[in-house]
mmCIF file of N, CA and C in Angstrom:
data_model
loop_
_atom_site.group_PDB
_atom_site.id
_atom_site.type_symbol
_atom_site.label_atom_id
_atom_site.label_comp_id
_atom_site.label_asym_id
_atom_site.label_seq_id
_atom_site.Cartn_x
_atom_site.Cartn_y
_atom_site.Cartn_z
ATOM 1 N N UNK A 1 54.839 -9.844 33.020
ATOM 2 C CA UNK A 1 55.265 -10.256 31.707
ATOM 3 C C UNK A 1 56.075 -9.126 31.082
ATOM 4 N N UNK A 2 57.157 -9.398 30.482
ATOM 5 C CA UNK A 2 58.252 -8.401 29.934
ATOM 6 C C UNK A 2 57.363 -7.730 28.719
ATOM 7 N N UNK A 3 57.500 -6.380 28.384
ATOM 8 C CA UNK A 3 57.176 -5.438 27.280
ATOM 9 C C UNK A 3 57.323 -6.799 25.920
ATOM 10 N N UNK A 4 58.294 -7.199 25.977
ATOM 11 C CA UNK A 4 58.742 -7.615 24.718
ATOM 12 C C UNK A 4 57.876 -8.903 23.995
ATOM 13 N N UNK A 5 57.041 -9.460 25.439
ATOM 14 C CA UNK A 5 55.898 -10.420 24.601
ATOM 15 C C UNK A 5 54.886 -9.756 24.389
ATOM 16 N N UNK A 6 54.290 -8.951 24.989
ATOM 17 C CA UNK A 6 53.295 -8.460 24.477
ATOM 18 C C UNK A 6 53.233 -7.799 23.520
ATOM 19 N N UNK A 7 54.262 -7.129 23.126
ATOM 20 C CA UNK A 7 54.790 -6.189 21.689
ATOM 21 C C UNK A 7 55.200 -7.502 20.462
ATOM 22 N N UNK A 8 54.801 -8.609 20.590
ATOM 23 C CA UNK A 8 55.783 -9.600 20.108
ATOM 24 C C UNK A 8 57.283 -9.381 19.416
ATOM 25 N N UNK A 9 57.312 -8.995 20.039
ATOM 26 C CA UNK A 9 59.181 -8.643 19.582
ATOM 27 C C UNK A 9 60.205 -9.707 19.891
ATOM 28 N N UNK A 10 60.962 -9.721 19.468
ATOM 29 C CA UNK A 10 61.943 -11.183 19.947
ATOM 30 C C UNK A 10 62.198 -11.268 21.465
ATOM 31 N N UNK A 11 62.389 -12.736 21.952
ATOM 32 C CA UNK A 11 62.474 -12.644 22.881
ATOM 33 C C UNK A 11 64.650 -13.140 23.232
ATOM 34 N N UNK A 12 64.886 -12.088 24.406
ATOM 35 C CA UNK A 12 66.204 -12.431 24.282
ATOM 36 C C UNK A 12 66.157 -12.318 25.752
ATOM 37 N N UNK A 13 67.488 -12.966 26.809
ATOM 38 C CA UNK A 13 68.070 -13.033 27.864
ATOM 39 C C UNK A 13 67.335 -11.970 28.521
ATOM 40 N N UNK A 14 67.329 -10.548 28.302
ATOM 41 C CA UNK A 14 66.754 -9.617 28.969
ATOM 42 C C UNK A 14 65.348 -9.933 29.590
ATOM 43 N N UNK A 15 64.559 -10.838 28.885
ATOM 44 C CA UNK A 15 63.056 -11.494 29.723
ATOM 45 C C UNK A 15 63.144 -11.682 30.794
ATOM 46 N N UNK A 16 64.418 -12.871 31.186
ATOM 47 C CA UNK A 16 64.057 -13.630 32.117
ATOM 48 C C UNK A 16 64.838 -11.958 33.092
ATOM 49 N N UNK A 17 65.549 -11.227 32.658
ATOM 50 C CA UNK A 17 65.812 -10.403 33.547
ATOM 51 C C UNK A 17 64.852 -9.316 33.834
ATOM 52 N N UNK A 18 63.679 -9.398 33.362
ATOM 53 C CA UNK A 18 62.724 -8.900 33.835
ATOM 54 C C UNK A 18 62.152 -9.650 34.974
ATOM 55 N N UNK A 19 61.746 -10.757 34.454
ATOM 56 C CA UNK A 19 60.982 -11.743 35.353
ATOM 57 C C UNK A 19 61.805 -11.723 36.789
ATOM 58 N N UNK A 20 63.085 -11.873 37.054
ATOM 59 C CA UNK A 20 64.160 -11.597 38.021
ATOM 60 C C UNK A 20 63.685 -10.721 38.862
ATOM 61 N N UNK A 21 63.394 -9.439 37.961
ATOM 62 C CA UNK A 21 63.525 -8.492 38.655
ATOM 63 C C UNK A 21 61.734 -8.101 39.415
ATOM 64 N N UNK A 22 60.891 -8.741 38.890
ATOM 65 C CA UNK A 22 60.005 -8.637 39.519
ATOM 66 C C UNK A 22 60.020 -9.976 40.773
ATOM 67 N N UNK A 23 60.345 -10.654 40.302
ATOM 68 C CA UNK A 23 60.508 -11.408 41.919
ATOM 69 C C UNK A 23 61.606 -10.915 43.076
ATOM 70 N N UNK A 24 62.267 -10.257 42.424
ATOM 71 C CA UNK A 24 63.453 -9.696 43.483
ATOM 72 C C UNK A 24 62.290 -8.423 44.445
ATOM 73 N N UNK A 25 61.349 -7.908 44.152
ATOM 74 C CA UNK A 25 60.846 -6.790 44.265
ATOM 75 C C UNK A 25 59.680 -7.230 44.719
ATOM 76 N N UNK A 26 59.123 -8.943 44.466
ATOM 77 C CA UNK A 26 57.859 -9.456 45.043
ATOM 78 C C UNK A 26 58.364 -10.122 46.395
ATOM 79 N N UNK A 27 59.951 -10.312 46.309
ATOM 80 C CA UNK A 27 60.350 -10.993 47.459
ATOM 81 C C UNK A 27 60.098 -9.513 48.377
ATOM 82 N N UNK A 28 61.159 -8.491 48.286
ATOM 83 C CA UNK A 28 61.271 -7.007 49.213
ATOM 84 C C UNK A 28 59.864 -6.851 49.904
ATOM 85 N N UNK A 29 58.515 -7.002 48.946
ATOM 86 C CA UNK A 29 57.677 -6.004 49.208
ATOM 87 C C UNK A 29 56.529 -6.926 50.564
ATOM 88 N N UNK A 30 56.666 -8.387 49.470
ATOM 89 C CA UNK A 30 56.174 -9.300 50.566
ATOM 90 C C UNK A 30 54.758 -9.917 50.022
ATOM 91 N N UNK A 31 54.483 -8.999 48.623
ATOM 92 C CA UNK A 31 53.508 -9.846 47.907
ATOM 93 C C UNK A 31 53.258 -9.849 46.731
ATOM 94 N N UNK A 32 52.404 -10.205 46.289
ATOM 95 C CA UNK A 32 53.015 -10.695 44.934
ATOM 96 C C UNK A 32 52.340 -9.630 43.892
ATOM 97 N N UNK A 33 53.072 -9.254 43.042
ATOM 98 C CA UNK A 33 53.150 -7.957 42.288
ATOM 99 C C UNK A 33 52.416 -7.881 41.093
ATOM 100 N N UNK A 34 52.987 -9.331 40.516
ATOM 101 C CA UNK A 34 52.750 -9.635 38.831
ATOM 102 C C UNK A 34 51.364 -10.613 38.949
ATOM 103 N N UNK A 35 50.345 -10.238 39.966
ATOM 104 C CA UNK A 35 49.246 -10.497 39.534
ATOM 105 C C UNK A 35 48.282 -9.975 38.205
ATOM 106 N N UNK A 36 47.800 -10.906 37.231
ATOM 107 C CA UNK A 36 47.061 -10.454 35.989
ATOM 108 C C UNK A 36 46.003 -9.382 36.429
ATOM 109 N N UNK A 37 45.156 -9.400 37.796
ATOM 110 C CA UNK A 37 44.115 -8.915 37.903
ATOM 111 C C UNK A 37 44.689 -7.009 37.943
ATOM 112 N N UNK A 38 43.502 -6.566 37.025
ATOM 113 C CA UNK A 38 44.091 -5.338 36.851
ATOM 114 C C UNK A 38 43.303 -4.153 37.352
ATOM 115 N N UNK A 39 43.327 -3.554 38.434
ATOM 116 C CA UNK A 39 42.443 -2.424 38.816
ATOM 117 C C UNK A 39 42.409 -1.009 38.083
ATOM 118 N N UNK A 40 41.462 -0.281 37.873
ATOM 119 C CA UNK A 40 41.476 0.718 36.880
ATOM 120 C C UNK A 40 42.574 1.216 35.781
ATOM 121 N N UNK A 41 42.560 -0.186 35.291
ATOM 122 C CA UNK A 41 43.654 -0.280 34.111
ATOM 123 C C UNK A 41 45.350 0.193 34.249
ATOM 124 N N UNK A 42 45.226 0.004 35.731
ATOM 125 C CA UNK A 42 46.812 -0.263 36.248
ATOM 126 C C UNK A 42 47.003 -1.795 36.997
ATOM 127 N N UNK A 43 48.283 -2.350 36.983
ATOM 128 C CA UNK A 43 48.529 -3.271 37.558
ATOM 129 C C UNK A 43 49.219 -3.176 38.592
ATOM 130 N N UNK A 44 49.236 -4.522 39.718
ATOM 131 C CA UNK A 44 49.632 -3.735 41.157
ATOM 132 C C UNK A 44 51.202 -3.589 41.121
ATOM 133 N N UNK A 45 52.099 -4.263 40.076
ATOM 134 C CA UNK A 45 53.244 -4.233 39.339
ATOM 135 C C UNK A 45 53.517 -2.386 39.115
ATOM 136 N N UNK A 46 52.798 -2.159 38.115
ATOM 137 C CA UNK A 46 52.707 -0.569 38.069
ATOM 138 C C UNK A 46 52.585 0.342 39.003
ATOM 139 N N UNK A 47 51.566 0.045 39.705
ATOM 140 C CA UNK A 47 51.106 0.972 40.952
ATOM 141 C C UNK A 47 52.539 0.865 41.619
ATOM 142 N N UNK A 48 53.108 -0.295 41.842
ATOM 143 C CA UNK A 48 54.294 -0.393 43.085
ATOM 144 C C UNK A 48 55.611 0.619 42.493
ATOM 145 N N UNK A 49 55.999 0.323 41.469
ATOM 146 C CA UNK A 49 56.704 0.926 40.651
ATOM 147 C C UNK A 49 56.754 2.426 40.755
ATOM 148 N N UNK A 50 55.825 2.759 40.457
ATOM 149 C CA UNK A 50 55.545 4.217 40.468
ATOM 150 C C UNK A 50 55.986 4.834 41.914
ATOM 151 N N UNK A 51 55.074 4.499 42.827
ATOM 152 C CA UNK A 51 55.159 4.440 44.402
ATOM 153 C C UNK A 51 56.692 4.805 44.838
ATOM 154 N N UNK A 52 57.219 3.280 44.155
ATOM 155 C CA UNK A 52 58.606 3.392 44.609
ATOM 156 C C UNK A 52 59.544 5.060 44.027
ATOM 157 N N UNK A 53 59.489 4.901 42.947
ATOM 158 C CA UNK A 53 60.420 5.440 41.811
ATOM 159 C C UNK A 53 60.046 7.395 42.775
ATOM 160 N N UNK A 54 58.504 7.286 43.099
ATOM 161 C CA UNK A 54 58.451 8.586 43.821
ATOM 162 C C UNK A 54 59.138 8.582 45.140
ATOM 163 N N UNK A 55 58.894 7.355 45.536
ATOM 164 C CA UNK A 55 59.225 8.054 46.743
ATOM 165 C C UNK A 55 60.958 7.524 46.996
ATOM 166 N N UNK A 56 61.950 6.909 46.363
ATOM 167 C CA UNK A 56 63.002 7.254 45.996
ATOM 168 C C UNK A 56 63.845 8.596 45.659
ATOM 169 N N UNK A 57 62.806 8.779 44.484
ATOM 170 C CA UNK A 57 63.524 10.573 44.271
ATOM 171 C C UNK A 57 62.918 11.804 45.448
ATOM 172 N N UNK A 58 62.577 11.157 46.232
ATOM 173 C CA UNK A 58 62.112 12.631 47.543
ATOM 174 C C UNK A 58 63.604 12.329 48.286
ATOM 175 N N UNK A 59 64.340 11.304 48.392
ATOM 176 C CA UNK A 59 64.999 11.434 48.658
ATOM 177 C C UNK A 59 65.202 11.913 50.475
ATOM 178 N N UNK A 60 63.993 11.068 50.692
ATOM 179 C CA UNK A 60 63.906 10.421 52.151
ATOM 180 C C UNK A 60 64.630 9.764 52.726
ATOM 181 N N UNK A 61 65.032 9.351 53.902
ATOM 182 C CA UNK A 61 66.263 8.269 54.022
ATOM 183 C C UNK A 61 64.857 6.701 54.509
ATOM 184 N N UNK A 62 63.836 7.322 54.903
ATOM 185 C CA UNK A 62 62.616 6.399 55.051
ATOM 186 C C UNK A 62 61.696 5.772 54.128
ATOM 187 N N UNK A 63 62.203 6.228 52.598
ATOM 188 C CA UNK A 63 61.553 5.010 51.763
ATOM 189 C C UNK A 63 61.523 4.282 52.006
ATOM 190 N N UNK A 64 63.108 3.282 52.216
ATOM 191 C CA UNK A 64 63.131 2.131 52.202
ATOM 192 C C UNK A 64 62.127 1.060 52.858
ATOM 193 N N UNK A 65 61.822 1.816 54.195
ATOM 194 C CA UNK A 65 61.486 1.153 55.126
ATOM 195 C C UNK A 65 59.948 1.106 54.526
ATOM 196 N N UNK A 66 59.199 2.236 54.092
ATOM 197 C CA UNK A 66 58.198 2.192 53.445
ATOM 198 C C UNK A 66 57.708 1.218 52.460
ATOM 199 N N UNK A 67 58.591 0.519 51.690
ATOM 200 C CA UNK A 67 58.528 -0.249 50.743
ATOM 201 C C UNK A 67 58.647 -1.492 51.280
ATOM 202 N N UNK A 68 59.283 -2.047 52.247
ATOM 203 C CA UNK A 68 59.613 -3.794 52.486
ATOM 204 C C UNK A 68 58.691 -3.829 53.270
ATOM 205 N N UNK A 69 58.874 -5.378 53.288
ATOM 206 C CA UNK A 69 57.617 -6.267 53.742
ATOM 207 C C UNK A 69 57.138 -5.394 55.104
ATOM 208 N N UNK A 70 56.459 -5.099 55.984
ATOM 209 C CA UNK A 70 56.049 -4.533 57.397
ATOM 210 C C UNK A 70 55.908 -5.980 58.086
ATOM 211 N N UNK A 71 55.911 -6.691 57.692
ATOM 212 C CA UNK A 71 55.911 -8.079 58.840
ATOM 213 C C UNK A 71 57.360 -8.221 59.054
ATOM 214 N N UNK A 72 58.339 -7.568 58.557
ATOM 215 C CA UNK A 72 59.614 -7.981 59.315
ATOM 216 C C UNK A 72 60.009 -6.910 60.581
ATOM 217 N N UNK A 73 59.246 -5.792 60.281
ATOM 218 C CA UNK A 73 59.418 -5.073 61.381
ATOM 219 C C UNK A 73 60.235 -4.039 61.502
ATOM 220 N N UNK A 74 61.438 -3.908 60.448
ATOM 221 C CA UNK A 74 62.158 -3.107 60.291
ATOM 222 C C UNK A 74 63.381 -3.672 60.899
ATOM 223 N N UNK A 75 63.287 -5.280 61.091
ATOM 224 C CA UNK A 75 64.518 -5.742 61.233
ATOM 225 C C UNK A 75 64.999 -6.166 60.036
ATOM 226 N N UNK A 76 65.744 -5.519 59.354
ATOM 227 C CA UNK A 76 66.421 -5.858 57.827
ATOM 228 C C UNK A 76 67.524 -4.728 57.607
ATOM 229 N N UNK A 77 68.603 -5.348 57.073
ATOM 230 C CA UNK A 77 69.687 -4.732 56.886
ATOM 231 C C UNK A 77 69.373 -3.433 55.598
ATOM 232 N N UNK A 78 69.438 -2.085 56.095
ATOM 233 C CA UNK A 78 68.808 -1.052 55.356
ATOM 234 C C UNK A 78 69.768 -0.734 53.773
ATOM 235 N N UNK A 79 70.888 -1.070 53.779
ATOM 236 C CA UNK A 79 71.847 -1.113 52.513
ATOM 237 C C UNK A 79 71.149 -1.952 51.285
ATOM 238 N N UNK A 80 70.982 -3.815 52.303
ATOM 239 C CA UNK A 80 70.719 -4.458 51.291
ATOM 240 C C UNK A 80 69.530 -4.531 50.493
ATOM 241 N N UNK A 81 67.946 -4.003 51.646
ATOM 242 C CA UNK A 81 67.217 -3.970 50.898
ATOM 243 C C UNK A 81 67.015 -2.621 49.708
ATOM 244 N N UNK A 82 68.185 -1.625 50.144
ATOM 245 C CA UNK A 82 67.783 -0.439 49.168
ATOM 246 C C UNK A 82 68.677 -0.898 47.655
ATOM 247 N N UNK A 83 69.733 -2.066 47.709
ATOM 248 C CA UNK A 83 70.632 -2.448 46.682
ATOM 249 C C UNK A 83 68.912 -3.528 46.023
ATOM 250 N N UNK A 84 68.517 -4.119 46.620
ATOM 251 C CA UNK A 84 67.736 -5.438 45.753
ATOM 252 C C UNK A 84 65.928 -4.403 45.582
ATOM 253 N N UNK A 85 66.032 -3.404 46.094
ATOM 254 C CA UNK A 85 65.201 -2.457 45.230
ATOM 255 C C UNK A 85 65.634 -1.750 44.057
ATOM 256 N N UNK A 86 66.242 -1.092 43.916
ATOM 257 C CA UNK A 86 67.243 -0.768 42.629
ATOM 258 C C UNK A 86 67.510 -1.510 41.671
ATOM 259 N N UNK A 87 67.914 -2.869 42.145
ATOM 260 C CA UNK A 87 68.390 -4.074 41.209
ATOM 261 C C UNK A 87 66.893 -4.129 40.413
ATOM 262 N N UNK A 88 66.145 -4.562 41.430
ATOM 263 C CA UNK A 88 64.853 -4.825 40.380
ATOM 264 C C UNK A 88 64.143 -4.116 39.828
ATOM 265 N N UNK A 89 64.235 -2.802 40.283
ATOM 266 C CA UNK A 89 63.247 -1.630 39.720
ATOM 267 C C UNK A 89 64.381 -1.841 37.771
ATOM 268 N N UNK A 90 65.976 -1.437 38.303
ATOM 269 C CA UNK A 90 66.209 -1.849 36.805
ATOM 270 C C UNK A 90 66.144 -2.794 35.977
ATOM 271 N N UNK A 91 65.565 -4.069 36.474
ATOM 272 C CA UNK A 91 65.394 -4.838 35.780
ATOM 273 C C UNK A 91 64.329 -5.128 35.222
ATOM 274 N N UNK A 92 63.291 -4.345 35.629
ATOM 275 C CA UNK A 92 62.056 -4.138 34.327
ATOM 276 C C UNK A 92 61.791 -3.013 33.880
ATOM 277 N N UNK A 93 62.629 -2.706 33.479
ATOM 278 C CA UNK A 93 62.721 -0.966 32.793
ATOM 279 C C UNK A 93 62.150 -1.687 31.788
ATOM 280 N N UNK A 94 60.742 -1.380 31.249
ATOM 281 C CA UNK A 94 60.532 -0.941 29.695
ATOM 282 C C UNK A 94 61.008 -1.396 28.557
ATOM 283 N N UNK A 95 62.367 -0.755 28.204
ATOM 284 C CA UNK A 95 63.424 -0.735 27.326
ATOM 285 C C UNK A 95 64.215 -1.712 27.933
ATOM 286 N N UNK A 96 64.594 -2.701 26.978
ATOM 287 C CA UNK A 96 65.416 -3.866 27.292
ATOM 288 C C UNK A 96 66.607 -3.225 27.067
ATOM 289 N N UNK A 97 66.684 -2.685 26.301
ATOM 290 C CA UNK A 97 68.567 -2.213 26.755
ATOM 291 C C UNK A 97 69.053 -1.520 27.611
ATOM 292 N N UNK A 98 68.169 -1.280 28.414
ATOM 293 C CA UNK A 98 68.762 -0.290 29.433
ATOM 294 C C UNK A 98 68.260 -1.348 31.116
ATOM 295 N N UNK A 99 68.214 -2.786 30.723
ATOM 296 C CA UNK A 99 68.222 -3.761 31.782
ATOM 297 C C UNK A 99 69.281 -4.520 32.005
ATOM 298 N N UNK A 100 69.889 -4.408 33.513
ATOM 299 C CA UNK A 100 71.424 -5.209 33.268
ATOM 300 C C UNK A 100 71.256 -6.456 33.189
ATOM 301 N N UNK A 101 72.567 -7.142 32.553
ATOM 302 C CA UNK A 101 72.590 -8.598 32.315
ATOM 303 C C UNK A 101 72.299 -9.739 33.796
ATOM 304 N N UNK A 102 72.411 -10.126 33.399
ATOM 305 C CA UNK A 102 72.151 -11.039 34.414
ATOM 306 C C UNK A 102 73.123 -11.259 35.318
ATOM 307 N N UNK A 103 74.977 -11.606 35.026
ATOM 308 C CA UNK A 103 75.894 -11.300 35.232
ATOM 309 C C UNK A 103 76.330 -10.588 36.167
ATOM 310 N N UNK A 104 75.614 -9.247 36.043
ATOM 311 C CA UNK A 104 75.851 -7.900 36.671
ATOM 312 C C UNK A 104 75.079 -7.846 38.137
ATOM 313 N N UNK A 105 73.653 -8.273 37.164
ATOM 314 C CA UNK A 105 72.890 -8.674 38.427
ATOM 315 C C UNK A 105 73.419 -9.270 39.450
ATOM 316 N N UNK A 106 73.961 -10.480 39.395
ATOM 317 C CA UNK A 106 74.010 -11.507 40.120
ATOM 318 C C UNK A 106 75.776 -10.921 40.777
ATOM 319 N N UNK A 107 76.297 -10.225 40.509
ATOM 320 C CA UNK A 107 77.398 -9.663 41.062
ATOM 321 C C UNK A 107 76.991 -8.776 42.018
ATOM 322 N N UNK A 108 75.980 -7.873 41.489
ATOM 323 C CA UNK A 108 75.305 -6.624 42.714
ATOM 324 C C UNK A 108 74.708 -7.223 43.652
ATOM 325 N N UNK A 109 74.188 -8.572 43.765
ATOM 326 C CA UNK A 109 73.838 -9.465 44.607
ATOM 327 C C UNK A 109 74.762 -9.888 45.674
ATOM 328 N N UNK A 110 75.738 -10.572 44.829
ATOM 329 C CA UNK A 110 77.129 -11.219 45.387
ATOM 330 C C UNK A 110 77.346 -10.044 46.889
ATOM 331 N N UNK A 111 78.110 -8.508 45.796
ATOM 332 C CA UNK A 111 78.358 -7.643 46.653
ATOM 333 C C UNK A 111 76.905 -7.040 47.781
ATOM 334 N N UNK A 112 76.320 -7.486 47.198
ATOM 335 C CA UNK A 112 74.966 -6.430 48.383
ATOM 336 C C UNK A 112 74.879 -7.193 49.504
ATOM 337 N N UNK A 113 75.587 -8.778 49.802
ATOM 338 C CA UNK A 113 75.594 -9.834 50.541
ATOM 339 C C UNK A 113 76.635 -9.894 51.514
ATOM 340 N N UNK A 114 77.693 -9.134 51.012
ATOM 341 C CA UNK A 114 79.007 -9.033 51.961
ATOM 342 C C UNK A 114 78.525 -7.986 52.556
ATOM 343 N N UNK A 115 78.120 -6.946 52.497
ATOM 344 C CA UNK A 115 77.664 -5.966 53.206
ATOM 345 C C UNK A 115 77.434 -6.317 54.799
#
Protein backbone atom coordinates (compact mmCIF):
# COMPACT_ATOMS: atom_id res chain seq x y z
CA UNK A 1 0.00 0.00 0.00
CA UNK A 2 1.47 3.48 -1.09
CA UNK A 3 2.72 5.93 1.98
CA UNK A 4 0.02 8.20 0.84
CA UNK A 5 -3.07 6.06 2.19
CA UNK A 6 -1.92 5.38 5.17
CA UNK A 7 -0.82 9.05 5.88
CA UNK A 8 -4.30 9.88 4.36
CA UNK A 9 -3.00 12.31 2.09
CA UNK A 10 -4.52 12.71 -1.33
CA UNK A 11 -4.44 10.18 -3.49
CA UNK A 12 -2.90 11.00 -7.07
CA UNK A 13 -1.51 8.87 -10.27
CA UNK A 14 1.70 8.26 -8.29
CA UNK A 15 -0.37 5.24 -6.21
CA UNK A 16 -1.02 3.20 -8.81
CA UNK A 17 2.79 3.83 -9.60
CA UNK A 18 3.61 2.45 -6.56
CA UNK A 19 1.41 -0.47 -6.78
CA UNK A 20 3.32 -0.98 -10.43
CA UNK A 21 6.20 -0.95 -8.96
CA UNK A 22 5.74 -3.49 -6.41
CA UNK A 23 4.43 -5.96 -8.83
CA UNK A 24 7.20 -5.25 -11.25
CA UNK A 25 9.57 -6.40 -8.26
CA UNK A 26 6.95 -9.30 -7.09
CA UNK A 27 7.14 -10.43 -10.71
CA UNK A 28 11.59 -10.27 -10.64
CA UNK A 29 11.75 -11.82 -7.25
CA UNK A 30 9.13 -14.61 -7.78
CA UNK A 31 6.96 -13.96 -4.72
CA UNK A 32 4.84 -12.03 -3.47
CA UNK A 33 6.14 -9.04 -1.50
CA UNK A 34 3.10 -6.90 -0.45
CA UNK A 35 1.94 -9.50 1.88
CA UNK A 36 0.01 -7.72 5.11
CA UNK A 37 1.59 -10.35 7.41
CA UNK A 38 4.29 -8.50 9.22
CA UNK A 39 7.36 -10.12 10.94
CA UNK A 40 9.10 -8.16 13.71
CA UNK A 41 7.47 -5.07 12.59
CA UNK A 42 9.04 -5.20 9.12
CA UNK A 43 7.30 -6.23 6.02
CA UNK A 44 8.66 -8.73 3.51
CA UNK A 45 8.17 -5.55 1.01
CA UNK A 46 10.74 -3.76 3.36
CA UNK A 47 13.02 -6.49 4.16
CA UNK A 48 13.37 -6.99 0.13
CA UNK A 49 13.97 -3.41 -0.43
CA UNK A 50 16.56 -2.93 1.87
CA UNK A 51 18.37 -6.26 0.74
CA UNK A 52 18.23 -4.97 -2.63
CA UNK A 53 19.20 -1.20 -2.26
CA UNK A 54 22.43 -2.95 -0.20
CA UNK A 55 23.37 -5.08 -2.19
CA UNK A 56 23.11 -2.78 -5.37
CA UNK A 57 25.40 -0.18 -3.86
CA UNK A 58 28.33 -2.98 -3.17
CA UNK A 59 28.34 -2.75 -6.48
CA UNK A 60 28.72 -6.44 -7.32
CA UNK A 61 28.11 -7.36 -10.85
CA UNK A 62 26.17 -10.58 -8.92
CA UNK A 63 23.32 -8.84 -7.27
CA UNK A 64 21.29 -9.20 -9.87
CA UNK A 65 21.36 -12.69 -10.01
CA UNK A 66 20.89 -12.70 -6.21
CA UNK A 67 17.64 -11.02 -6.36
CA UNK A 68 15.49 -12.88 -9.31
CA UNK A 69 13.45 -15.61 -9.08
CA UNK A 70 16.23 -18.90 -8.53
CA UNK A 71 13.70 -21.14 -10.34
CA UNK A 72 14.74 -19.61 -13.59
CA UNK A 73 18.15 -20.57 -13.12
CA UNK A 74 19.96 -17.74 -14.23
CA UNK A 75 18.52 -18.04 -17.58
CA UNK A 76 17.34 -14.34 -17.88
CA UNK A 77 18.59 -11.59 -19.82
CA UNK A 78 20.99 -9.76 -17.07
CA UNK A 79 20.33 -5.92 -18.53
CA UNK A 80 16.63 -6.44 -18.38
CA UNK A 81 16.19 -7.76 -15.11
CA UNK A 82 18.67 -5.08 -13.56
CA UNK A 83 16.40 -2.17 -15.73
CA UNK A 84 12.79 -3.72 -14.09
CA UNK A 85 14.68 -3.76 -10.63
CA UNK A 86 15.46 -0.13 -10.67
CA UNK A 87 12.17 0.69 -12.34
CA UNK A 88 10.44 -0.65 -9.34
CA UNK A 89 12.64 -0.04 -6.51
CA UNK A 90 11.80 3.78 -7.93
CA UNK A 91 8.56 3.36 -8.00
CA UNK A 92 7.88 3.04 -4.37
CA UNK A 93 10.15 5.52 -3.11
CA UNK A 94 8.40 6.93 -0.05
CA UNK A 95 8.14 10.39 -1.46
CA UNK A 96 5.77 10.55 -4.32
CA UNK A 97 7.63 13.06 -6.11
CA UNK A 98 10.52 11.52 -6.59
CA UNK A 99 8.36 8.36 -8.38
CA UNK A 100 8.37 8.38 -12.20
CA UNK A 101 5.21 8.80 -14.10
CA UNK A 102 3.88 6.18 -15.49
CA UNK A 103 4.75 7.35 -19.04
CA UNK A 104 8.36 7.11 -18.26
CA UNK A 105 7.83 3.95 -16.77
CA UNK A 106 6.29 2.35 -19.46
CA UNK A 107 9.00 3.83 -21.95
CA UNK A 108 11.96 2.27 -19.69
CA UNK A 109 9.98 -0.81 -20.29
CA UNK A 110 9.44 -0.26 -24.02
CA UNK A 111 13.38 0.33 -24.18
CA UNK A 112 14.50 -2.46 -21.55
CA UNK A 113 12.56 -4.85 -24.22
CA UNK A 114 14.56 -4.04 -27.33
CA UNK A 115 17.53 -4.88 -25.52
Amino acid sequence: MAPEWAMNLPVTAKVDVYSYGVVILELVKGIRLSNWVVDDGESELTRFVRMAKRKMNRGKDSWVVDIVDPRLERKFNRNQATTMIEIGLLCIEDDRNKRPTMQSMAQALLECEEE
